Short mmCIF file of C-alpha atoms in Angstrom, two decimals:
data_model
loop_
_atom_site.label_atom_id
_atom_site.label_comp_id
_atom_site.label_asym_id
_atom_site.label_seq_id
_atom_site.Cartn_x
_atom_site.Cartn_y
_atom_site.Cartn_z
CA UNK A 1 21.41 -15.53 2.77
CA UNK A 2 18.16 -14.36 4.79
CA UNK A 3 19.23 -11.24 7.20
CA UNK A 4 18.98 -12.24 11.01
CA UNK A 5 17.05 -9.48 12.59
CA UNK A 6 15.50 -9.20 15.91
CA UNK A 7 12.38 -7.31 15.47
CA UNK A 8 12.88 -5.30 18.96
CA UNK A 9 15.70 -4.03 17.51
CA UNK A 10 13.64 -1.51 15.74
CA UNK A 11 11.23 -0.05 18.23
CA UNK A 12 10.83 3.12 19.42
CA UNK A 13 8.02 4.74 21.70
CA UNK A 14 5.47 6.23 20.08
CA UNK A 15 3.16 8.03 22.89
CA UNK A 16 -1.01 7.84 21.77
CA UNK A 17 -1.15 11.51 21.23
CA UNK A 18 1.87 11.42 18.89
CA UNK A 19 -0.62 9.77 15.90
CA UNK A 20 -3.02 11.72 14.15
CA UNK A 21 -6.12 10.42 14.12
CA UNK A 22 -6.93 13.15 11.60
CA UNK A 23 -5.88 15.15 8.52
CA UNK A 24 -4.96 18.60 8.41
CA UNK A 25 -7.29 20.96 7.04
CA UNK A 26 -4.65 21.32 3.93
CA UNK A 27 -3.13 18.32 2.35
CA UNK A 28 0.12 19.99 1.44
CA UNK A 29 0.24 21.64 5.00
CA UNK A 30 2.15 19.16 6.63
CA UNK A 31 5.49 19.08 7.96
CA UNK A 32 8.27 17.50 5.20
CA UNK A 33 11.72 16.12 7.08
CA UNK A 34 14.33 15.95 4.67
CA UNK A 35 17.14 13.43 5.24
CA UNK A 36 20.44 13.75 3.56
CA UNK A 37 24.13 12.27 3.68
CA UNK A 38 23.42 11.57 7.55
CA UNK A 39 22.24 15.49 7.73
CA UNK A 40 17.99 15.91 9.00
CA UNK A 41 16.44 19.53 8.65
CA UNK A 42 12.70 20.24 8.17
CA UNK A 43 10.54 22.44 5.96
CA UNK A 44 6.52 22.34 4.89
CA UNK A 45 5.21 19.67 2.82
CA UNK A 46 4.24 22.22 0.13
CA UNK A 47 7.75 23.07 -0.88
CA UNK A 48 9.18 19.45 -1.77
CA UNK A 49 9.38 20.84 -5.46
CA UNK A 50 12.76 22.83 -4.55
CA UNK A 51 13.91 19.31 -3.05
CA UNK A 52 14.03 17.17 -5.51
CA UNK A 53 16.67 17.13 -8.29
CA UNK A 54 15.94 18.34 -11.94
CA UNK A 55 15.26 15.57 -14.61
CA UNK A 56 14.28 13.60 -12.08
CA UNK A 57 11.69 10.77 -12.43
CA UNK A 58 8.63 10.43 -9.47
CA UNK A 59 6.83 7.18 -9.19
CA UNK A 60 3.28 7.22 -7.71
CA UNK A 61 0.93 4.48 -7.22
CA UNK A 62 -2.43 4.80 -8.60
CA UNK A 63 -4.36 2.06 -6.55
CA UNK A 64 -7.66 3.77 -5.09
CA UNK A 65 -9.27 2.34 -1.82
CA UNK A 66 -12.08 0.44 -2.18
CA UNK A 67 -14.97 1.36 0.98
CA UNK A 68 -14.60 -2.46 1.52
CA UNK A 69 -15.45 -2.52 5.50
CA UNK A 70 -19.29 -4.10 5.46
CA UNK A 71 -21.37 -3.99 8.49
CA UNK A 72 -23.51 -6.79 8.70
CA UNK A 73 -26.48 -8.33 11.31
CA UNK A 74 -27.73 -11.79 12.51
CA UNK A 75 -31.02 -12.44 12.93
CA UNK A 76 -30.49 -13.04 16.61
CA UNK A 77 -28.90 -9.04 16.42
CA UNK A 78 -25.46 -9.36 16.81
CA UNK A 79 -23.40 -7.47 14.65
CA UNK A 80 -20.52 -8.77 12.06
CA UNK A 81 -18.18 -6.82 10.61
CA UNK A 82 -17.18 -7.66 7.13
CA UNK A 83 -13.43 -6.68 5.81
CA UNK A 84 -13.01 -7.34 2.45
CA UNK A 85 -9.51 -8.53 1.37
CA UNK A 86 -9.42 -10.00 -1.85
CA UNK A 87 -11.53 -11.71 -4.61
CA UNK A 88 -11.78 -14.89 -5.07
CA UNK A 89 -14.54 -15.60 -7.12
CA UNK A 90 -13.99 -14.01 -9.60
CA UNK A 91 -10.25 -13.87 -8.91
CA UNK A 92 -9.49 -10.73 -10.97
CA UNK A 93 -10.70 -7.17 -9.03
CA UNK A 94 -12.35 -5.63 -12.05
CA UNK A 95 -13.87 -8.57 -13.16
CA UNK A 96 -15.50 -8.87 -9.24
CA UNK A 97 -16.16 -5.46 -9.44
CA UNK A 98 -18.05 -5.99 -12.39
CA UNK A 99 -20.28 -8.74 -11.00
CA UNK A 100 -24.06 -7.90 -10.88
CA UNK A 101 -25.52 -10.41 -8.93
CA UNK A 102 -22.55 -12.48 -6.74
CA UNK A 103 -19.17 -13.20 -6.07
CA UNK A 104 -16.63 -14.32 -3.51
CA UNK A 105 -14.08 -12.48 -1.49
CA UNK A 106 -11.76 -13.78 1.26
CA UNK A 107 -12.49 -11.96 4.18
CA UNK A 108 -11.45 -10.76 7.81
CA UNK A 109 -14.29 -11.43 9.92
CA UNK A 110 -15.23 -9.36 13.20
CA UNK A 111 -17.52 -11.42 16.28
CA UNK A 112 -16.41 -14.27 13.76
CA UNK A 113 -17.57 -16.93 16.37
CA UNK A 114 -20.57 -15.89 16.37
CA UNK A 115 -21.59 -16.35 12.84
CA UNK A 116 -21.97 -20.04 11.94
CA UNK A 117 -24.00 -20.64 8.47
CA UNK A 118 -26.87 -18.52 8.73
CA UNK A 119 -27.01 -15.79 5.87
CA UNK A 120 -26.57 -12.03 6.86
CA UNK A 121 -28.48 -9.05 6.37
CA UNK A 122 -26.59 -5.74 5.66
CA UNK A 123 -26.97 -3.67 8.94
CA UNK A 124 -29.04 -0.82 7.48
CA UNK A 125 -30.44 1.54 11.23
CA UNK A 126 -31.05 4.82 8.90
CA UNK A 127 -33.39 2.10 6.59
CA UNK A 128 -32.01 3.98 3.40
CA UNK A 129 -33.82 2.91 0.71
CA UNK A 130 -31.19 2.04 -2.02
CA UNK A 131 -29.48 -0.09 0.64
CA UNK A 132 -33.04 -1.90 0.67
CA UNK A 133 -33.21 -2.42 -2.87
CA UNK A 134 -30.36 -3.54 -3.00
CA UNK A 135 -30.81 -6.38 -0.34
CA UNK A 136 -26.86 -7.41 -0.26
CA UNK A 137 -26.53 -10.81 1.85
CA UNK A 138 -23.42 -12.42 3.15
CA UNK A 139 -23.15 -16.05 3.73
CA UNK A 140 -20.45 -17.72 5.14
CA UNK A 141 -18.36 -20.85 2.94
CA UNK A 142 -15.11 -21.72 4.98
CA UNK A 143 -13.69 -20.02 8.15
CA UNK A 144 -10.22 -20.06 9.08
CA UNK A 145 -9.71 -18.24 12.57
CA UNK A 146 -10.40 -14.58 11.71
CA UNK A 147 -10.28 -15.13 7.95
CA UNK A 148 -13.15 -16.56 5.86
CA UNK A 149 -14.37 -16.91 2.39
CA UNK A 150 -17.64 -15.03 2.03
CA UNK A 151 -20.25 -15.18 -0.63
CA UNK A 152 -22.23 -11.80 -0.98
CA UNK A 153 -25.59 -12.08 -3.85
CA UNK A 154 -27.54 -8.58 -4.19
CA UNK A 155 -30.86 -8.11 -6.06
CA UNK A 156 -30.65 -4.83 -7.64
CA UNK A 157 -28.18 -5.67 -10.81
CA UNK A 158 -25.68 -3.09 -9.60
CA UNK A 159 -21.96 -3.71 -10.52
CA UNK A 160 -20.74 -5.04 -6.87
CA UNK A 161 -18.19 -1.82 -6.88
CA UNK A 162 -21.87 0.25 -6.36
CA UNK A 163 -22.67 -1.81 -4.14
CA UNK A 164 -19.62 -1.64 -2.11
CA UNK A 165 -19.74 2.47 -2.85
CA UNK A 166 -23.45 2.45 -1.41
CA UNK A 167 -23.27 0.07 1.74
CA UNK A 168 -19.63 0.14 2.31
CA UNK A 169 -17.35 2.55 4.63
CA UNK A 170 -13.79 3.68 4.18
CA UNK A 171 -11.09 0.65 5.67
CA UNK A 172 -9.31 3.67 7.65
CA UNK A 173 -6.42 1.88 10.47
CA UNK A 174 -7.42 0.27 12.78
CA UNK A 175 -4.54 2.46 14.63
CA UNK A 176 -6.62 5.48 14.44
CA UNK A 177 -9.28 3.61 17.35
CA UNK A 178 -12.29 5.61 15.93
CA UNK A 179 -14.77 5.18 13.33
CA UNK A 180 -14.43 6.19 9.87
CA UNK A 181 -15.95 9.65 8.96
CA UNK A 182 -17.32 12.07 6.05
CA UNK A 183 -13.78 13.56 6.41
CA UNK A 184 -12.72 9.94 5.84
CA UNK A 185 -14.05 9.21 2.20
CA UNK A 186 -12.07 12.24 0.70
CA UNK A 187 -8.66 12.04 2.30
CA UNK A 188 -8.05 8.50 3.05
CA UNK A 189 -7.96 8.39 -0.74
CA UNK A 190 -4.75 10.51 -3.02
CA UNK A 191 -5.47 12.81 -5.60
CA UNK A 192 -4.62 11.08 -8.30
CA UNK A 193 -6.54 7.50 -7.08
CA UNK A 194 -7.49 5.34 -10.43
CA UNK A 195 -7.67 1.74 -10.05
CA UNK A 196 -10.00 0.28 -7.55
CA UNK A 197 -8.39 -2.35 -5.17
CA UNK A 198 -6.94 -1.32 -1.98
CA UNK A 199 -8.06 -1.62 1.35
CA UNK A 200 -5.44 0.45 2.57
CA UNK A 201 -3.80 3.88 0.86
CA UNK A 202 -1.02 4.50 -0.32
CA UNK A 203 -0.30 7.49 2.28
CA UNK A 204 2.71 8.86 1.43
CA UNK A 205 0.47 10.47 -1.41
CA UNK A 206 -2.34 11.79 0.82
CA UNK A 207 0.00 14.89 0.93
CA UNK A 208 -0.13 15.73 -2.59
CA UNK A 209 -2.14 18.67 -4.34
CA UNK A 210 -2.57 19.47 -7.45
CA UNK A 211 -0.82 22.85 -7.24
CA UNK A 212 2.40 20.64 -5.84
CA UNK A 213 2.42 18.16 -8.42
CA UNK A 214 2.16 21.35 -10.95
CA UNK A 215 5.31 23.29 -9.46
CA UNK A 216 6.56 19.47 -9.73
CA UNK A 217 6.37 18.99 -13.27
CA UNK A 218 7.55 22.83 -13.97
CA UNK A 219 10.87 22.05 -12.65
CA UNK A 220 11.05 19.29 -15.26
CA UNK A 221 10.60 16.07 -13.25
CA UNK A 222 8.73 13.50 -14.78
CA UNK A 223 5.93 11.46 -13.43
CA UNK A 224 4.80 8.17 -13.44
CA UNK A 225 2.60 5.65 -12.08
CA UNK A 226 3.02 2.20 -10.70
CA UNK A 227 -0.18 0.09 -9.55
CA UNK A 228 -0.04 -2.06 -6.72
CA UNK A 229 -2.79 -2.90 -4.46
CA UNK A 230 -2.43 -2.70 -1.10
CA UNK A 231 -3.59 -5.63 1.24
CA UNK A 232 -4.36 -5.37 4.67
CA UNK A 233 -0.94 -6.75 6.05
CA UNK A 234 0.33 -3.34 5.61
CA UNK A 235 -1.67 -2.96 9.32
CA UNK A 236 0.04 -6.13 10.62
CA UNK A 237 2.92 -5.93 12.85
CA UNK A 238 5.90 -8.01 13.02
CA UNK A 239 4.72 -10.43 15.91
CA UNK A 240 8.11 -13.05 15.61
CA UNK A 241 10.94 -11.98 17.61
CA UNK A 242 13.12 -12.87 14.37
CA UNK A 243 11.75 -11.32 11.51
CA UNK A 244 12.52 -14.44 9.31
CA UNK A 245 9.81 -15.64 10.62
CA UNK A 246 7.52 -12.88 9.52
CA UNK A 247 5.21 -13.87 6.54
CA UNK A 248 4.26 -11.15 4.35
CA UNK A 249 1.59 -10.99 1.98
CA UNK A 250 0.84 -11.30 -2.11
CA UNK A 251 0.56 -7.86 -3.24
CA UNK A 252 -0.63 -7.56 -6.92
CA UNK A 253 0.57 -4.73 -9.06
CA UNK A 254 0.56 -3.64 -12.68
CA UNK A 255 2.92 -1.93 -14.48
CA UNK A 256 2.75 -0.22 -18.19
CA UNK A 257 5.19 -1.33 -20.94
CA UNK A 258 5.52 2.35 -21.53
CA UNK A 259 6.34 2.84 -18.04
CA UNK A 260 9.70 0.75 -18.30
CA UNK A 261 10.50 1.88 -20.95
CA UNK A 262 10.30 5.30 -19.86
CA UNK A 263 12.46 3.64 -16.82
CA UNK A 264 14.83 2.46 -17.99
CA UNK A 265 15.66 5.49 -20.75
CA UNK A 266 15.49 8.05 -17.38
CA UNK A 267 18.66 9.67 -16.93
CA UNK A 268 18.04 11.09 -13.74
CA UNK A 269 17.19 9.92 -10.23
CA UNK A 270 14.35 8.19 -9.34
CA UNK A 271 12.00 9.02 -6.56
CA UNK A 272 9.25 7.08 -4.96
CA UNK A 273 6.13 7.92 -3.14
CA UNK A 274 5.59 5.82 -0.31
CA UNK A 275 6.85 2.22 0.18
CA UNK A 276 4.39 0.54 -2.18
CA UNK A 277 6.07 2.22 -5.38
CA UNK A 278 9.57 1.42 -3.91
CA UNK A 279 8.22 -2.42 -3.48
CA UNK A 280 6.76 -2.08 -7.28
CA UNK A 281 9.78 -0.92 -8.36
CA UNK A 282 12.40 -2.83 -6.58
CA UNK A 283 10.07 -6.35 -7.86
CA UNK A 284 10.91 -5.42 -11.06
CA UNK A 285 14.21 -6.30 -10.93
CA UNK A 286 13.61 -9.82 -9.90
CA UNK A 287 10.48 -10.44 -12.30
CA UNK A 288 13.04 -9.35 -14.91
CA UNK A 289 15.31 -12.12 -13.48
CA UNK A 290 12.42 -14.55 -13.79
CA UNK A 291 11.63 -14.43 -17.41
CA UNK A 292 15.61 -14.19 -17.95
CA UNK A 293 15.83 -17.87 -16.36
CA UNK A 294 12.52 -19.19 -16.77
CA UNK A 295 11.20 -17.18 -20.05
CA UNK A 296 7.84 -16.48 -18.07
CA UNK A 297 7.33 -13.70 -15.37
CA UNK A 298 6.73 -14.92 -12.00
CA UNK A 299 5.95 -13.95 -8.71
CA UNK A 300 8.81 -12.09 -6.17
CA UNK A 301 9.26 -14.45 -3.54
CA UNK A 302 9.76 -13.54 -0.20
CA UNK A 303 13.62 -13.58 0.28
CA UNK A 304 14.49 -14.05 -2.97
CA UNK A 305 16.50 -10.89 -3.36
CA UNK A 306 18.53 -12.27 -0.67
CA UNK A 307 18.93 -16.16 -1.59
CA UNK A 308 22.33 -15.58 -3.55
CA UNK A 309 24.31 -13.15 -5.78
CA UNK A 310 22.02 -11.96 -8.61
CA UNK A 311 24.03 -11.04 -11.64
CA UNK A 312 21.54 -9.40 -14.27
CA UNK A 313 22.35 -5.84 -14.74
CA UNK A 314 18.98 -3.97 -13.52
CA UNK A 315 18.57 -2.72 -17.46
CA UNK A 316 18.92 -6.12 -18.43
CA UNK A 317 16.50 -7.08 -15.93
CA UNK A 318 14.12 -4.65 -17.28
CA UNK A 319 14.68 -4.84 -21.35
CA UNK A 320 13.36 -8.83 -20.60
CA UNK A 321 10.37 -7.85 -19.03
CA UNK A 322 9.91 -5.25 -22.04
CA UNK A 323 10.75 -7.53 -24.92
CA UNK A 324 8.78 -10.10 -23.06
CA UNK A 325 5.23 -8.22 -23.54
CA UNK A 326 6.53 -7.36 -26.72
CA UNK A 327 6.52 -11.08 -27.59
CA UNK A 328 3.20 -11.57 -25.97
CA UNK A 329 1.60 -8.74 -27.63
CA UNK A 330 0.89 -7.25 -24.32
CA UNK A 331 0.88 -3.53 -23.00
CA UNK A 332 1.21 -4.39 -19.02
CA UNK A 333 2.78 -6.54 -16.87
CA UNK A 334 0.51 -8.43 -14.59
CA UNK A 335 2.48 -10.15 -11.32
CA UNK A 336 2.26 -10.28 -7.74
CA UNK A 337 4.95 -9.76 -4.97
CA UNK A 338 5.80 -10.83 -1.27
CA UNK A 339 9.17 -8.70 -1.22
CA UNK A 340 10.31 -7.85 2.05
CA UNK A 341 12.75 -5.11 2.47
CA UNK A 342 15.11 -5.19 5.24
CA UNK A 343 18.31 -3.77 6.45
CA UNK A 344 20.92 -6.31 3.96
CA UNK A 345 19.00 -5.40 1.12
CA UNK A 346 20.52 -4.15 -2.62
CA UNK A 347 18.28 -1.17 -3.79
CA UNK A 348 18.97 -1.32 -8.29
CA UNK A 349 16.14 1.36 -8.61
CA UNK A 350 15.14 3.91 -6.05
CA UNK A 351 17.18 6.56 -5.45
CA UNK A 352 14.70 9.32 -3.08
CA UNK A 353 11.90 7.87 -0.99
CA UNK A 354 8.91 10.41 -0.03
CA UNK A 355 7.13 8.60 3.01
CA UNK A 356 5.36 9.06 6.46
CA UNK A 357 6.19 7.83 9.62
CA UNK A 358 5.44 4.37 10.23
CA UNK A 359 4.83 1.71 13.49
CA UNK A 360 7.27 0.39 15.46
CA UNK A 361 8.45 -2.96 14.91
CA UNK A 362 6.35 -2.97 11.32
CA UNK A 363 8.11 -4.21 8.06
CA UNK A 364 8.01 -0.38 6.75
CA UNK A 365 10.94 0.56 9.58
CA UNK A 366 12.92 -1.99 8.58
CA UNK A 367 12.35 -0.74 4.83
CA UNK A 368 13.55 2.80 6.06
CA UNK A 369 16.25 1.12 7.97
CA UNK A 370 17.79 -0.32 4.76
CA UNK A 371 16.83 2.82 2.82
CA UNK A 372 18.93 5.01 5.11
CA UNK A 373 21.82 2.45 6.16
CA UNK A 374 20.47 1.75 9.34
CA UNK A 375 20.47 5.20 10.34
CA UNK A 376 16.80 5.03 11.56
CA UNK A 377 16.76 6.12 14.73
CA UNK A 378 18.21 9.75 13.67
CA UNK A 379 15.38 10.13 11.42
CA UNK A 380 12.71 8.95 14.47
CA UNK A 381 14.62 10.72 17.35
CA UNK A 382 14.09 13.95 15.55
CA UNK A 383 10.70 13.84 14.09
CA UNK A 384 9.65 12.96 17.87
CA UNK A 385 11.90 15.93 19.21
CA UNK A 386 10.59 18.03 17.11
CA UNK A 387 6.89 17.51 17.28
CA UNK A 388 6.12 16.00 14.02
CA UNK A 389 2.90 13.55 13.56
CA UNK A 390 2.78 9.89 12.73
CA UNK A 391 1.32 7.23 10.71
CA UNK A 392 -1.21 7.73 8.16
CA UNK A 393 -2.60 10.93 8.83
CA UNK A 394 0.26 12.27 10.23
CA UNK A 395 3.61 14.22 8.93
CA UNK A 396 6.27 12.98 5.65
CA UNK A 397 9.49 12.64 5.22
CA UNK A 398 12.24 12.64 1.81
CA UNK A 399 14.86 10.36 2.60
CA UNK A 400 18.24 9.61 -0.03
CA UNK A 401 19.26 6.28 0.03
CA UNK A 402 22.15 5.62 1.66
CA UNK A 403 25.44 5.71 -0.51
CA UNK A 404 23.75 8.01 -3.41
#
């Protein structure tokens, strides 16, 4: 049955100078609350090693951000900005990536009213030369209010990830009501980045150095990694009063076969870094369910966690996606999920959830909400008591599920 939830039920004010618009000098200098059986306390980002259980394993997601935010110019002068959201022509991101002369992307367009069929010109004021030679145009196929399939062609037989490297800027939130920055192209991005495809990060990892993930693996926690690109919904509030009304977005993600296995033989508990991993991992369970009663993976549906009584153990759920690419001679799993995670919901994975502070009345509250048993507002009421900074830039937080 699909939770009734009034989305007001989960706001909370959050005053302007409360959000960091920037990074600390020090990734690993940030302030770390630690939730616990009901219990909140607070210590420095940098000492999360001695907080997380031995034999443990930690799930990151290796999606890297893609500078995908294109500025581009009429001939009559007015400006357009250019979001990139997804390929469509190619489909596949490396394949587009790959692309040397064209391809396709759907698209949210800025001043989108004023750009009718005409092709574009990449704004270019500094006239640097290997924007020149490059020559990228945009022309316009379809519209659909402030979405739009665009069709960029460049000259220069560059791989259209150069392209996007060389004329491109950082997608940082649109929260952060300033434009992105040198300081931008570093830190909006995780340490351990790999796979081109985001438009957002993944910023639960943005506090991660390599010295922490050292004094991590010391204390004998595995690591692993997760892949699932993060679309631009993750900026989109909730704007229906009932949130089953809310449509959320097709995230792709891959995940190794030596990954689940390495899943499902862990022993200890299993922590993940930032929502995306915990909506990775939690999909897993229900693409496992898929191939068990269809014999082919298949996309997580919206709700479907919640449509009835799901029987699978989460091992068995797991051993059919494994024996699956087995059968199929095939070292990853390839799907896509809309999974939305709200107070109701059965975690069969995560145990710990490392994670910043998100937006009122967004999907990733009521993900915290059901994390922590609806305990949300103890969490919130002390991170703004106590002078902690929010959203992407701003402070983390280590939460235990409820119940562990």
């Amino acid at each position: 049955m699909i939770p009734q939830l009034h989305i007001k039920d989960y706001n909370y004010p959050l005053p302007d100078e409360r959000i960091a618009k920037y990074p600390l000098p020090e990734r690993d200098a940030s302030k770390l609350l630690i939730y616990r059986k009901g219990t909140v306390s607070e210590t420095i980002f940098r000492n999360i090693p001695d907080e997380l259980p031995e034999g443990a394993l930690m799930v990151f997601n290796d999606t890297k951000v893609v500078p995908v935010r294109l500025h581009f110019q009429r001939p009559t002068g007015a400006h357009i900005e250019i979001f990139c959201l997804q390929p469509h022509t190619p489909n596949e991101y490396n394949l587009s990536f790959s692309t040397t002369d064209r391809c396709v992307w759907k698209c949210v367009i800025g001043n989108a009213k004023r750009w009718k069929s005409d092709v574009l010109t990449l704004y270019n004021p500094e006239n640097r030369p290997e924007i020149i030679s490059m020559g990228l145009e945009a022309q316009l196929l379809s519209r659909d209010g402030q979405t739009g399939l665009v069709e960029f062609a460049w000259k220069d037989g560059s791989p259209f990830s150069r392209v996007l490297e060389i004329c491109g800027s950082v997608p940082i939130p649109p929260y952060l009501n300033r434009e992105t920055e040198a300081i931008d192209v570093e830190r909006y991005q995780t340490l351990y980045a790999h796979f081109r495809g985001s438009v957002a990060a993944p910023t639960a990892g943005l506090h991660f150095t390599e010295d922490v993930l050292s004094r991590i693996r010391e204390k004998g926690i595995e690591t692993g990694t997760v892949c699932l690109h993060v679309g631009a919904g993750t900026f989109l509030p909730v704007k229906t009063s009932d949130v089953s009304q809310h449509p959320m977005h097709r995230e792709p993600f891959v995940v190794s076969k030596e990954f689940l296995q390495r899943l499902i033989a862990a022993k200890g508990k299993v922590i993940a870094v930032g929502t995306t991993s915990v909506r990775t991992l939690e999909s897993l369970y229900y693409v496992g369910v898929s191939i068990l009663e269809t014999s082919e993976p298949q996309d997580v549906g919206q709700w479907m966690p919640y449509e009835r009584e799901w029987e699978p153990s989460t091992e068995q759920a797991l051993e059919a996606i494994v024996n699956y690419l087995d059968s199929h001679h095939l070292d990853e799993l390839k799907v896509g999920t809309r999974i939305i995670i709200v107070p109701g919901f059965r975690f069969r994975i995560v145990d710990l959830l490392v994670t910043n502070f998100h937006q009122p009345e967004s999907t990733l509250i009521l993900l915290v909400s059901a994390f922590v048993g609806g305990d949300w507002k103890t969490i919130y009421r002390y991170a703004l008591m106590h002078g902690f900074r929010f959203l992407s830039y701003g402070d983390s937080s280590l939460l235990e599920r409820s119940g562990k």
